[in-house]
Tab-separated table of N, CA and C in Angstrom:
chain	number	residue	atom	x	y	z
S	1	LEU	N	-6.102	59.454	57.739
S	1	LEU	CA	-6.453	59.043	59.173
S	1	LEU	C	-7.221	57.499	59.005
S	2	GLN	N	-7.973	58.292	58.448
S	2	GLN	CA	-9.172	56.782	58.371
S	2	GLN	C	-8.575	55.301	57.879
S	3	CYS	N	-7.828	55.854	56.528
S	3	CYS	CA	-7.211	54.827	56.015
S	3	CYS	C	-6.332	53.779	57.063
S	4	PHE	N	-5.529	54.781	57.787
S	4	PHE	CA	-4.424	54.194	58.654
S	4	PHE	C	-5.298	53.593	59.641
S	5	LEU	N	-6.180	53.523	60.642
S	5	LEU	CA	-6.973	53.038	61.095
S	5	LEU	C	-7.957	51.895	60.495
S	6	LYS	N	-8.455	51.878	59.545
S	6	LYS	CA	-8.540	50.481	58.569
S	6	LYS	C	-7.704	50.307	58.591
S	7	CYS	N	-6.530	50.025	57.968
S	7	CYS	CA	-5.485	49.210	57.858
S	7	CYS	C	-4.846	48.488	58.957
S	8	LEU	N	-5.371	49.081	60.382
S	8	LEU	CA	-4.966	48.755	61.791
S	8	LEU	C	-5.731	48.171	62.104
S	9	GLU	N	-7.098	48.058	61.835
S	9	GLU	CA	-8.356	47.160	62.260
S	9	GLU	C	-8.200	45.882	61.281
S	10	MET	N	-7.734	45.754	60.616
S	10	MET	CA	-7.710	44.481	59.468
S	10	MET	C	-6.579	43.630	60.571
S	11	CYS	N	-5.624	44.051	60.367
S	11	CYS	CA	-4.460	43.545	60.762
S	11	CYS	C	-4.713	43.145	62.312
S	12	ILE	N	-5.115	43.376	63.163
S	12	ILE	CA	-5.618	43.202	64.615
S	12	ILE	C	-6.909	42.115	64.474
S	13	LYS	N	-7.663	42.177	63.051
S	13	LYS	CA	-8.664	41.137	63.227
S	13	LYS	C	-7.919	39.993	62.848
S	14	TYR	N	-7.114	40.091	61.925
S	14	TYR	CA	-6.273	39.011	61.504
S	14	TYR	C	-5.512	38.159	62.163
S	15	ILE	N	-4.796	39.201	63.128
S	15	ILE	CA	-3.812	38.698	64.018
S	15	ILE	C	-5.022	37.772	65.122
S	16	SER	N	-5.459	38.359	65.361
S	16	SER	CA	-6.373	38.033	66.362
S	16	SER	C	-7.186	36.524	66.150
S	17	ARG	N	-7.397	36.487	64.772
S	17	ARG	CA	-7.968	35.174	64.293
S	17	ARG	C	-7.176	33.830	64.470
S	18	ASN	N	-5.824	34.387	63.792
S	18	ASN	CA	-4.877	33.606	64.421
S	18	ASN	C	-4.384	33.499	65.683
S	19	ALA	N	-4.583	34.294	66.419
S	19	ALA	CA	-4.242	33.809	67.527
S	19	ALA	C	-5.149	32.880	68.217
S	20	PHE	N	-6.462	33.091	68.369
S	20	PHE	CA	-7.599	32.572	68.985
S	20	PHE	C	-7.045	30.742	67.930
S	21	ILE	N	-6.862	30.745	67.535
S	21	ILE	CA	-6.273	29.381	66.040
S	21	ILE	C	-5.284	28.746	66.894
S	22	GLN	N	-4.313	29.837	67.646
S	22	GLN	CA	-2.899	28.908	68.266
S	22	GLN	C	-3.575	28.985	69.872
S	23	ALA	N	-3.975	29.565	70.313
S	23	ALA	CA	-4.767	29.169	71.693
S	23	ALA	C	-5.353	28.144	71.586
S	24	ALA	N	-5.992	27.254	70.827
S	24	ALA	CA	-6.926	26.592	70.501
S	24	ALA	C	-6.050	25.193	70.177
S	25	VAL	N	-4.855	25.233	69.306
S	25	VAL	CA	-3.768	24.453	69.376
S	25	VAL	C	-3.308	23.983	70.309
S	26	THR	N	-2.905	25.054	71.132
S	26	THR	CA	-1.652	24.956	71.889
S	26	THR	C	-1.943	24.775	73.668
S	27	GLY	N	-3.334	25.506	73.576
S	27	GLY	CA	-3.988	25.535	75.062
S	27	GLY	C	-3.590	26.849	75.976
S	28	SER	N	-2.643	27.679	75.122
S	28	SER	CA	-1.701	29.032	76.117
S	28	SER	C	-2.673	29.822	76.041
S	29	SER	N	-2.351	30.836	76.862
S	29	SER	CA	-3.118	31.864	76.756
S	29	SER	C	-3.176	32.540	75.699
S	30	PHE	N	-4.115	33.619	75.737
S	30	PHE	CA	-4.616	34.538	74.396
S	30	PHE	C	-3.378	35.171	74.124
S	31	CYS	N	-2.669	36.304	74.988
S	31	CYS	CA	-0.929	37.341	74.833
S	31	CYS	C	-0.345	36.136	74.569
S	32	THR	N	-0.049	35.070	74.879
S	32	THR	CA	1.258	34.601	74.214
S	32	THR	C	0.711	33.938	73.113
S	33	SER	N	-0.584	33.184	72.639
S	33	SER	CA	-1.047	32.714	71.488
S	33	SER	C	-0.833	33.600	70.729
S	34	THR	N	-0.985	35.348	70.540
S	34	THR	CA	-0.728	36.144	69.894
S	34	THR	C	0.365	36.560	69.647
S	35	ARG	N	1.374	36.352	70.486
S	35	ARG	CA	2.977	36.530	70.137
S	35	ARG	C	2.954	35.186	69.505
S	36	GLU	N	3.182	34.314	69.601
S	36	GLU	CA	3.323	33.132	68.989
S	36	GLU	C	2.936	33.011	67.386
S	37	ALA	N	1.920	33.658	67.353
S	37	ALA	CA	0.767	33.852	66.036
S	37	ALA	C	1.356	34.535	65.154
S	38	PHE	N	1.803	35.722	65.981
S	38	PHE	CA	2.532	36.790	65.205
S	38	PHE	C	4.000	36.166	64.716
S	39	VAL	N	4.524	35.732	65.626
S	39	VAL	CA	6.239	35.774	64.965
S	39	VAL	C	5.610	34.376	63.860
S	40	SER	N	5.256	33.588	64.074
S	40	SER	CA	4.689	32.602	63.084
S	40	SER	C	4.541	33.200	61.610
S	41	ILE	N	3.522	34.284	61.683
S	41	ILE	CA	2.933	34.793	60.584
S	41	ILE	C	4.043	35.789	59.582
S	42	THR	N	5.110	36.256	60.879
S	42	THR	CA	5.925	37.114	60.281
S	42	THR	C	7.241	36.373	59.564
S	43	ALA	N	7.589	35.221	60.211
S	43	ALA	CA	8.633	34.383	59.594
S	43	ALA	C	8.525	33.361	58.832
S	44	ASN	N	6.815	33.228	58.172
S	44	ASN	CA	6.408	32.567	57.058
S	44	ASN	C	5.650	33.248	56.254
S	45	LEU	N	6.029	34.800	56.040
S	45	LEU	CA	5.141	35.485	55.115
S	45	LEU	C	4.941	34.944	53.509
S	46	ALA	N	5.621	34.651	53.360
S	46	ALA	CA	5.608	34.205	51.724
S	46	ALA	C	4.435	33.045	51.899
S	47	GLN	N	4.626	32.123	52.824
S	47	GLN	CA	4.111	30.872	52.712
S	47	GLN	C	2.547	31.440	53.034
S	48	VAL	N	2.098	32.147	53.723
S	48	VAL	CA	0.879	32.997	54.406
S	48	VAL	C	0.275	33.606	53.242
S	49	ALA	N	0.840	34.030	52.414
S	49	ALA	CA	0.469	35.271	51.108
S	49	ALA	C	0.187	34.107	50.427
S	50	THR	N	0.451	33.121	49.924
S	50	THR	CA	0.453	32.106	49.081
S	50	THR	C	-0.485	31.516	49.275
S	51	ILE	N	-0.869	30.829	50.535
S	51	ILE	CA	-2.022	29.756	50.839
S	51	ILE	C	-3.280	30.756	50.778
S	52	THR	N	-3.293	32.048	51.216
S	52	THR	CA	-4.296	32.654	51.509
S	52	THR	C	-4.693	33.098	49.650
S	53	PHE	N	-3.934	33.334	49.231
S	53	PHE	CA	-4.309	34.004	47.487
S	53	PHE	C	-4.911	32.183	46.866
S	54	LEU	N	-4.107	31.126	47.456
S	54	LEU	CA	-4.675	30.326	46.825
S	54	LEU	C	-6.163	29.917	47.508
S	55	GLY	N	-6.269	29.969	48.670
S	55	GLY	CA	-7.426	29.790	48.921
S	55	GLY	C	-8.833	30.671	48.878
S	56	ASP	N	-8.267	31.994	48.331
S	56	ASP	CA	-9.323	32.591	47.742
S	56	ASP	C	-9.607	32.294	46.445
S	57	ILE	N	-8.748	31.514	45.565
S	57	ILE	CA	-8.927	31.276	44.505
S	57	ILE	C	-9.553	30.223	44.478
S	58	ILE	N	-9.356	28.861	44.928
S	58	ILE	CA	-10.421	28.183	45.379
S	58	ILE	C	-11.911	28.219	45.849
S	59	SER	N	-11.916	29.405	46.935
S	59	SER	CA	-13.248	29.626	47.039
S	59	SER	C	-13.917	30.383	45.889
S	60	ARG	N	-13.377	31.047	45.369
S	60	ARG	CA	-14.317	31.804	43.779
S	60	ARG	C	-14.484	30.785	42.908
S	61	PHE	N	-13.561	29.815	42.539
S	61	PHE	CA	-13.896	28.266	41.892
S	61	PHE	C	-15.211	27.803	42.365
S	62	GLY	N	-15.308	27.975	43.428
S	62	GLY	CA	-16.345	26.910	44.268
S	62	GLY	C	-17.881	27.868	43.777
S	63	GLN	N	-17.554	28.852	44.054
S	63	GLN	CA	-18.796	29.769	43.877
S	63	GLN	C	-19.420	29.649	42.600
S	64	ILE	N	-18.160	29.898	41.847
S	64	ILE	CA	-18.937	29.894	40.200
S	64	ILE	C	-19.317	28.543	40.025
S	65	PHE	N	-18.626	27.741	40.395
S	65	PHE	CA	-18.935	26.049	39.699
S	65	PHE	C	-20.620	25.920	40.442
S	66	ILE	N	-21.020	26.307	41.796
S	66	ILE	CA	-22.009	26.007	42.684
S	66	ILE	C	-22.912	26.816	41.553
S	67	THR	N	-22.888	27.949	40.930
S	67	THR	CA	-23.823	29.145	40.258
S	67	THR	C	-23.659	27.972	39.172
S	68	LEU	N	-23.414	27.260	38.372
S	68	LEU	CA	-23.040	27.142	37.081
S	68	LEU	C	-24.315	25.685	37.297
S	69	CYS	N	-23.801	25.227	38.474
S	69	CYS	CA	-24.263	23.932	38.688
S	69	CYS	C	-26.167	24.409	38.882
S	70	ALA	N	-26.505	25.119	39.483
S	70	ALA	CA	-27.359	25.363	39.666
S	70	ALA	C	-28.455	26.021	38.428
S	71	GLY	N	-27.424	27.106	37.454
S	71	GLY	CA	-28.315	26.910	36.149
S	71	GLY	C	-28.479	25.982	35.164
S	72	LEU	N	-27.713	25.193	35.419
S	72	LEU	CA	-27.697	23.627	34.603
S	72	LEU	C	-28.851	22.768	35.134
S	73	PHE	N	-28.951	23.025	36.026
S	73	PHE	CA	-30.282	22.399	36.696
S	73	PHE	C	-31.531	22.820	36.564
S	74	CYS	N	-31.611	24.007	36.865
S	74	CYS	CA	-32.827	24.665	36.280
S	74	CYS	C	-33.079	24.929	34.964
S	75	TRP	N	-32.258	24.742	34.039
S	75	TRP	CA	-32.205	24.670	32.753
S	75	TRP	C	-32.751	22.972	32.274
S	76	THR	N	-32.508	22.117	32.657
S	76	THR	CA	-32.834	21.142	32.746
S	76	THR	C	-34.209	20.642	32.962
S	77	TYR	N	-34.567	21.052	34.322
S	77	TYR	CA	-35.281	20.858	34.618
S	77	TYR	C	-36.805	21.907	33.855
S	78	LEU	N	-36.363	22.810	33.331
S	78	LEU	CA	-37.541	23.241	32.482
S	78	LEU	C	-37.391	23.157	31.048
S	79	ASP	N	-36.564	22.294	31.000
S	79	ASP	CA	-36.410	21.613	29.588
S	79	ASP	C	-37.272	20.031	29.148
S	80	ASN	N	-37.231	19.868	30.693
S	80	ASN	CA	-37.854	18.281	30.704
S	80	ASN	C	-39.578	18.450	31.252
S	81	VAL	N	-39.748	19.348	31.980
S	81	VAL	CA	-41.270	19.159	32.521
S	81	VAL	C	-42.323	19.752	31.401
S	82	ALA	N	-43.295	18.839	31.211
S	82	ALA	CA	-44.120	18.864	30.457
S	82	ALA	C	-44.681	20.126	30.366
S	83	VAL	N	-45.081	21.095	31.437
S	83	VAL	CA	-45.976	22.106	31.697
S	83	VAL	C	-45.334	23.169	31.487
S	84	TYR	N	-44.090	23.504	30.922
S	84	TYR	CA	-42.732	24.276	30.086
S	84	TYR	C	-42.745	24.610	28.896
S	85	GLN	N	-43.461	23.355	28.437
S	85	GLN	CA	-42.642	23.180	27.178
S	85	GLN	C	-43.715	23.702	25.730
S	86	TYR	N	-43.040	23.620	24.521
S	86	TYR	CA	-44.290	24.226	23.658
S	86	TYR	C	-45.340	23.616	23.984
S	87	GLY	N	-46.492	24.404	23.863
S	87	GLY	CA	-47.843	24.046	23.929
S	87	GLY	C	-48.578	23.741	25.196
S	88	GLY	N	-47.622	24.030	26.264
S	88	GLY	CA	-47.930	23.395	27.583
S	88	GLY	C	-48.811	24.341	28.462
S	89	GLU	N	-48.885	24.105	29.402
S	89	GLU	CA	-50.083	25.238	29.889
S	89	GLU	C	-49.269	26.386	30.694
S	90	LYS	N	-47.938	26.318	30.625
S	90	LYS	CA	-47.084	27.550	31.330
S	90	LYS	C	-45.925	27.082	30.456
S	91	GLU	N	-46.201	27.653	29.099
S	91	GLU	CA	-45.303	27.899	28.170
S	91	GLU	C	-44.008	28.910	28.148
S	92	LEU	N	-43.151	28.245	28.398
S	92	LEU	CA	-41.666	29.747	27.943
S	92	LEU	C	-40.990	29.966	26.835
S	93	TYR	N	-41.181	31.230	26.441
S	93	TYR	CA	-40.907	31.667	25.086
S	93	TYR	C	-39.250	31.568	25.282
S	94	SER	N	-38.745	31.861	26.568
S	94	SER	CA	-36.959	31.437	26.675
S	94	SER	C	-36.818	31.120	27.931
S	95	ARG	N	-35.953	30.470	28.407
S	95	ARG	CA	-35.504	29.932	29.434
S	95	ARG	C	-34.372	30.870	30.413
S	96	LEU	N	-34.017	31.399	29.486
S	96	LEU	CA	-32.919	32.375	29.945
S	96	LEU	C	-33.039	33.204	31.352
S	97	PHE	N	-33.970	34.063	31.029
S	97	PHE	CA	-34.680	34.384	32.618
S	97	PHE	C	-34.936	33.630	33.713
S	98	PRO	N	-35.506	32.879	33.784
S	98	PRO	CA	-35.408	31.858	34.818
S	98	PRO	C	-34.017	31.439	35.543
S	99	VAL	N	-33.566	30.994	34.235
S	99	VAL	CA	-32.150	30.474	34.795
S	99	VAL	C	-31.289	31.274	35.231
S	100	PHE	N	-31.370	32.435	34.875
S	100	PHE	CA	-30.478	33.839	35.494
S	100	PHE	C	-30.935	33.526	36.355
S	101	MET	N	-32.031	34.214	36.900
S	101	MET	CA	-32.801	34.324	38.026
S	101	MET	C	-32.278	32.940	39.678
S	102	CYS	N	-32.276	31.859	38.983
S	102	CYS	CA	-31.932	31.029	39.470
S	102	CYS	C	-30.826	30.528	40.160
S	103	MET	N	-29.434	31.288	38.928
S	103	MET	CA	-27.895	31.624	39.145
S	103	MET	C	-28.091	32.587	40.334
S	104	LEU	N	-28.506	33.935	39.888
S	104	LEU	CA	-28.514	34.713	40.905
S	104	LEU	C	-28.657	34.170	42.290
S	105	LEU	N	-29.817	33.670	42.404
S	105	LEU	CA	-30.162	33.230	43.927
S	105	LEU	C	-29.527	32.369	44.787
């Protein structure tokens, strides 16, 4: 029963989001926009699934790219600042932990 209700909740949220978009585009009422959004989604189900899947993939690649850029920036910063070099005031024996923490944050 909980699984069914959770599935129903997710469907209603998805349709409501698309209904708000449809209402903003057409300027019609929420109920009319909900019906139009539902008809549009069911008529183009394969396209909606493909676009949702590709959007998720692009979003994940963006997150990975930003994380790697932050790690690269942290590594070059720690590599080029004299304080963290060999014999420096705050000498680091390994840059991996600070870089990992930078990427994690």
